[in-house]
Amino acid sequence: MPGGRLTQQERQQIALGLADGLAYAEIARRLDRPTSTVTREVMRNGGPTGYRADLAHRATEHRAHRRRPTTAPRAPEAAAHGRDTEVVREYEEAFTTLLMQQGLPRMMSRVLTCLYTTDSGSLTASELVRRLEVSPATVSKATSFLATQGLIRRERDEGRRERYVVDDDVWYTGMIAAARSNTLLAETARRGVGVLGPDTPAAARLENIARFVDFVAESMTRAAEQARDILYTRPAPTAPTPDS
């Protein structure tokens, strides 16, 4: 039944589809489910290589029993602007799944999604603990990782509390950090050319890697700088003209 919870039989079909090497979209089509439902189910239960239907079903039942019933929205602003809290929750899960597919660990993805979907774009550690229902140590580990990757930044508010922030510059900073990482990869590959000998097939392969990654890194940097200048630079206020 599209929109309802996955049944144990459906989870078994997902496991069989993964074993057959089917894409998430094809598995979802066979189940008459959204692709995002299948993707989220797999990613939160071991990933494509570790998914087990029985374990996934038990884990889902455990989470359902553990979830505290509440009449209040999880976040104070969840019902603001006429938002449907259930739709918001589903969107947050879909966004988290997408970030996980991009390579972020689950908890880091949850923290980043929480910050992205908060109107203020910033939360304290204690606010993240309450919203995500995890331990302070878990939040500390996740935010430290995200900060080192340039995906969030820290700042102090008026009460001297540390806040974690996402803003326009975060994407620029993250893109520049990725470009620098690519540049380091190119330098390492090019160093291998000298080690293996410039006229060998292995050296030629490494040189091709270096040239490709160099090109990508330069393009990323140029595109990030252009995007920041065009999208985020606010025009300077015009000086008032003297009354004639």
Short mmCIF file of C-alpha atoms in Angstrom, two decimals:
data_model
loop_
_atom_site.label_atom_id
_atom_site.label_comp_id
_atom_site.label_asym_id
_atom_site.label_seq_id
_atom_site.Cartn_x
_atom_site.Cartn_y
_atom_site.Cartn_z
CA MET A 1 0.00 0.00 0.00
CA PRO A 2 1.82 3.16 -1.17
CA GLY A 3 2.23 5.61 1.68
CA GLY A 4 1.85 3.02 4.46
CA ARG A 5 4.57 1.26 6.38
CA LEU A 6 6.60 -1.39 4.62
CA THR A 7 5.52 -4.93 5.41
CA GLN A 8 7.90 -7.75 6.18
CA GLN A 9 7.08 -9.30 2.80
CA GLU A 10 7.98 -6.06 1.04
CA ARG A 11 11.27 -5.95 2.91
CA GLN A 12 12.02 -9.47 1.73
CA GLN A 13 11.35 -8.32 -1.85
CA ILE A 14 13.74 -5.42 -1.33
CA ALA A 15 16.42 -7.84 -0.11
CA LEU A 16 15.88 -10.08 -3.13
CA GLY A 17 16.05 -7.09 -5.46
CA LEU A 18 19.34 -5.95 -3.93
CA ALA A 19 20.73 -9.46 -4.25
CA ASP A 20 19.79 -9.42 -7.95
CA GLY A 21 21.58 -6.07 -8.40
CA LEU A 22 18.40 -4.11 -9.17
CA ALA A 23 18.38 -0.33 -8.88
CA TYR A 24 16.32 1.27 -6.13
CA ALA A 25 13.95 2.71 -8.75
CA GLU A 26 13.24 -0.73 -10.21
CA ILE A 27 12.66 -2.28 -6.78
CA ALA A 28 10.31 0.59 -5.93
CA ARG A 29 8.43 0.15 -9.22
CA ARG A 30 7.85 -3.54 -8.48
CA LEU A 31 6.55 -2.68 -5.01
CA ASP A 32 4.49 0.28 -6.27
CA ARG A 33 6.38 2.48 -3.82
CA PRO A 34 8.25 5.80 -4.17
CA THR A 35 11.95 5.35 -4.90
CA SER A 36 12.74 7.51 -1.86
CA THR A 37 10.95 4.99 0.39
CA VAL A 38 13.14 2.13 -0.79
CA THR A 39 16.30 4.23 -0.69
CA ARG A 40 15.61 5.39 2.86
CA GLU A 41 14.74 1.86 3.99
CA VAL A 42 18.01 0.43 2.66
CA MET A 43 20.28 3.25 3.81
CA ARG A 44 18.99 3.22 7.39
CA ASN A 45 19.25 -0.58 7.67
CA GLY A 46 22.76 -1.56 6.67
CA GLY A 47 23.06 -0.18 3.14
CA PRO A 48 22.87 -2.12 -0.14
CA THR A 49 25.46 -4.71 0.93
CA GLY A 50 24.33 -5.15 4.54
CA TYR A 51 20.55 -5.01 4.25
CA ARG A 52 18.68 -7.91 5.90
CA ALA A 53 14.89 -8.01 5.69
CA ASP A 54 14.27 -9.63 9.10
CA LEU A 55 16.69 -7.34 10.92
CA ALA A 56 15.27 -4.27 9.19
CA HIS A 57 11.72 -5.26 10.16
CA ARG A 58 12.66 -5.82 13.80
CA ALA A 59 14.59 -2.56 13.94
CA THR A 60 11.59 -0.65 12.55
CA GLU A 61 9.24 -2.21 15.09
CA HIS A 62 11.69 -1.37 17.87
CA ARG A 63 11.89 2.26 16.76
CA ALA A 64 8.09 2.47 16.61
CA HIS A 65 7.72 1.15 20.17
CA ARG A 66 10.48 3.40 21.46
CA ARG A 67 9.09 6.57 19.86
CA ARG A 68 7.41 8.69 22.50
CA PRO A 69 3.89 9.81 21.63
CA THR A 70 3.61 13.56 21.71
CA THR A 71 1.06 16.12 20.63
CA ALA A 72 3.61 18.88 20.21
CA PRO A 73 5.76 19.21 17.08
CA ARG A 74 9.37 18.11 17.44
CA ALA A 75 10.68 21.56 16.54
CA PRO A 76 9.01 24.78 17.74
CA GLU A 77 8.80 26.13 14.19
CA ALA A 78 7.60 22.87 12.59
CA ALA A 79 4.01 24.12 12.38
CA ALA A 80 4.99 27.66 11.38
CA HIS A 81 3.91 29.07 8.03
CA GLY A 82 1.19 26.45 7.77
CA ARG A 83 3.63 23.54 7.58
CA ASP A 84 2.40 19.98 7.91
CA THR A 85 4.65 18.44 10.56
CA GLU A 86 4.38 14.93 9.11
CA VAL A 87 5.29 16.15 5.63
CA VAL A 88 8.23 18.07 7.10
CA ARG A 89 9.41 14.92 8.90
CA GLU A 90 9.21 12.88 5.69
CA TYR A 91 11.14 15.56 3.83
CA GLU A 92 13.85 15.60 6.50
CA GLU A 93 14.23 11.82 6.21
CA ALA A 94 14.49 12.07 2.42
CA PHE A 95 17.11 14.84 2.68
CA THR A 96 19.08 12.82 5.22
CA THR A 97 19.03 9.80 2.92
CA LEU A 98 20.31 11.90 0.02
CA LEU A 99 23.21 13.21 2.10
CA MET A 100 24.06 9.65 3.12
CA GLN A 101 24.14 8.66 -0.54
CA GLN A 102 26.62 11.50 -1.08
CA GLY A 103 28.94 9.82 1.44
CA LEU A 104 28.12 11.45 4.79
CA PRO A 105 27.61 9.16 7.80
CA ARG A 106 24.03 8.96 9.06
CA MET A 107 24.37 11.11 12.19
CA MET A 108 26.31 13.83 10.37
CA SER A 109 23.58 13.81 7.71
CA ARG A 110 20.85 14.14 10.36
CA VAL A 111 22.59 17.11 11.99
CA LEU A 112 23.12 18.84 8.66
CA THR A 113 19.50 18.29 7.63
CA CYS A 114 18.32 19.64 10.97
CA LEU A 115 20.33 22.82 10.46
CA TYR A 116 19.26 23.24 6.83
CA THR A 117 15.57 22.98 7.65
CA THR A 118 15.69 25.33 10.64
CA ASP A 119 14.54 28.86 9.81
CA SER A 120 17.35 30.43 11.84
CA GLY A 121 20.01 28.24 10.20
CA SER A 122 21.67 27.79 13.60
CA LEU A 123 21.20 25.62 16.69
CA THR A 124 23.03 25.02 19.94
CA ALA A 125 24.30 21.59 20.92
CA SER A 126 21.49 21.18 23.47
CA GLU A 127 18.88 22.06 20.84
CA LEU A 128 20.32 19.46 18.49
CA VAL A 129 20.26 16.87 21.30
CA ARG A 130 16.56 17.55 21.93
CA ARG A 131 15.55 17.59 18.27
CA LEU A 132 17.47 14.48 17.26
CA GLU A 133 16.94 12.63 20.56
CA VAL A 134 20.58 11.56 20.81
CA SER A 135 23.32 12.01 23.40
CA PRO A 136 25.45 15.17 23.74
CA ALA A 137 28.53 13.07 22.87
CA THR A 138 26.91 12.01 19.60
CA VAL A 139 26.13 15.60 18.67
CA SER A 140 29.64 16.70 19.62
CA LYS A 141 31.21 14.06 17.39
CA ALA A 142 28.94 14.89 14.45
CA THR A 143 29.38 18.66 14.66
CA SER A 144 33.16 18.35 15.02
CA PHE A 145 33.30 16.28 11.85
CA LEU A 146 31.06 18.68 9.92
CA ALA A 147 33.08 21.69 11.07
CA THR A 148 36.37 20.15 9.94
CA GLN A 149 34.78 19.52 6.52
CA GLY A 150 33.72 23.15 6.26
CA LEU A 151 30.02 22.18 6.15
CA ILE A 152 29.06 24.12 9.29
CA ARG A 153 30.72 26.82 11.37
CA ARG A 154 30.75 27.62 15.07
CA GLU A 155 29.92 30.95 16.66
CA ARG A 156 29.09 32.30 20.12
CA ASP A 157 25.70 33.86 20.83
CA GLU A 158 24.95 36.58 23.34
CA GLY A 159 24.71 34.03 26.15
CA ARG A 160 28.20 32.75 25.26
CA ARG A 161 26.69 29.49 24.10
CA GLU A 162 28.30 27.81 21.11
CA ARG A 163 26.01 27.66 18.10
CA TYR A 164 26.37 25.67 14.91
CA VAL A 165 25.52 27.58 11.77
CA VAL A 166 24.86 26.93 8.09
CA ASP A 167 24.70 29.91 5.78
CA ASP A 168 25.46 30.93 2.22
CA ASP A 169 29.24 30.77 2.70
CA VAL A 170 29.11 27.18 3.95
CA TRP A 171 28.59 25.74 0.48
CA TYR A 172 31.33 27.93 -0.94
CA THR A 173 33.73 26.88 1.80
CA GLY A 174 32.85 23.23 1.35
CA MET A 175 33.35 23.44 -2.41
CA ILE A 176 36.74 25.11 -2.01
CA ALA A 177 37.78 22.45 0.52
CA ALA A 178 36.78 19.73 -1.96
CA ALA A 179 38.79 21.46 -4.69
CA ARG A 180 41.85 21.57 -2.44
CA SER A 181 41.43 17.88 -1.68
CA ASN A 182 41.38 17.18 -5.41
CA THR A 183 44.50 19.28 -5.88
CA LEU A 184 46.27 17.19 -3.24
CA LEU A 185 45.18 14.03 -5.05
CA ALA A 186 46.61 15.39 -8.31
CA GLU A 187 49.91 16.25 -6.62
CA THR A 188 50.16 12.76 -5.12
CA ALA A 189 49.37 11.08 -8.42
CA ARG A 190 51.94 13.21 -10.23
CA ARG A 191 54.57 12.32 -7.63
CA GLY A 192 54.02 8.70 -8.58
CA VAL A 193 55.05 9.46 -12.16
CA GLY A 194 58.60 10.11 -10.99
CA VAL A 195 58.58 7.08 -8.73
CA LEU A 196 57.37 4.63 -11.39
CA GLY A 197 59.21 6.14 -14.33
CA PRO A 198 57.78 8.59 -16.89
CA ASP A 199 57.72 6.10 -19.77
CA THR A 200 55.79 3.32 -18.01
CA PRO A 201 52.05 2.53 -18.43
CA ALA A 202 51.48 2.99 -14.70
CA ALA A 203 53.05 6.46 -14.79
CA ALA A 204 50.94 7.40 -17.82
CA ARG A 205 47.84 6.33 -15.91
CA LEU A 206 48.79 8.44 -12.89
CA GLU A 207 49.54 11.44 -15.11
CA ASN A 208 46.09 11.13 -16.70
CA ILE A 209 44.54 11.03 -13.22
CA ALA A 210 46.46 14.14 -12.21
CA ARG A 211 45.48 16.06 -15.33
CA PHE A 212 41.83 15.12 -14.97
CA VAL A 213 41.67 15.98 -11.26
CA ASP A 214 43.57 19.25 -11.84
CA PHE A 215 41.01 20.27 -14.43
CA VAL A 216 38.09 19.39 -12.15
CA ALA A 217 39.61 21.22 -9.15
CA GLU A 218 40.24 24.37 -11.19
CA SER A 219 36.71 24.24 -12.61
CA MET A 220 35.20 23.74 -9.13
CA THR A 221 37.10 26.68 -7.70
CA ARG A 222 36.18 28.95 -10.60
CA ALA A 223 32.51 27.91 -10.50
CA ALA A 224 32.31 28.35 -6.70
CA GLU A 225 33.78 31.84 -6.88
CA GLN A 226 31.48 32.85 -9.74
CA ALA A 227 28.42 31.45 -7.97
CA ARG A 228 29.25 33.29 -4.75
CA ASP A 229 29.80 36.57 -6.61
CA ILE A 230 26.59 36.26 -8.62
CA LEU A 231 24.22 34.70 -6.09
CA TYR A 232 25.36 35.95 -2.69
CA THR A 233 27.03 39.33 -3.19
CA ARG A 234 24.57 42.01 -2.24
CA PRO A 235 24.70 45.27 -4.19
CA ALA A 236 26.24 48.16 -2.33
CA PRO A 237 23.69 50.70 -1.14
CA THR A 238 23.43 53.68 -3.43
CA ALA A 239 24.32 57.05 -1.98
CA PRO A 240 21.36 59.39 -1.59
CA THR A 241 21.22 62.06 -4.25
CA PRO A 242 21.10 65.67 -3.07
CA ASP A 243 17.76 67.35 -3.38
CA SER A 244 17.60 69.47 -6.41
#
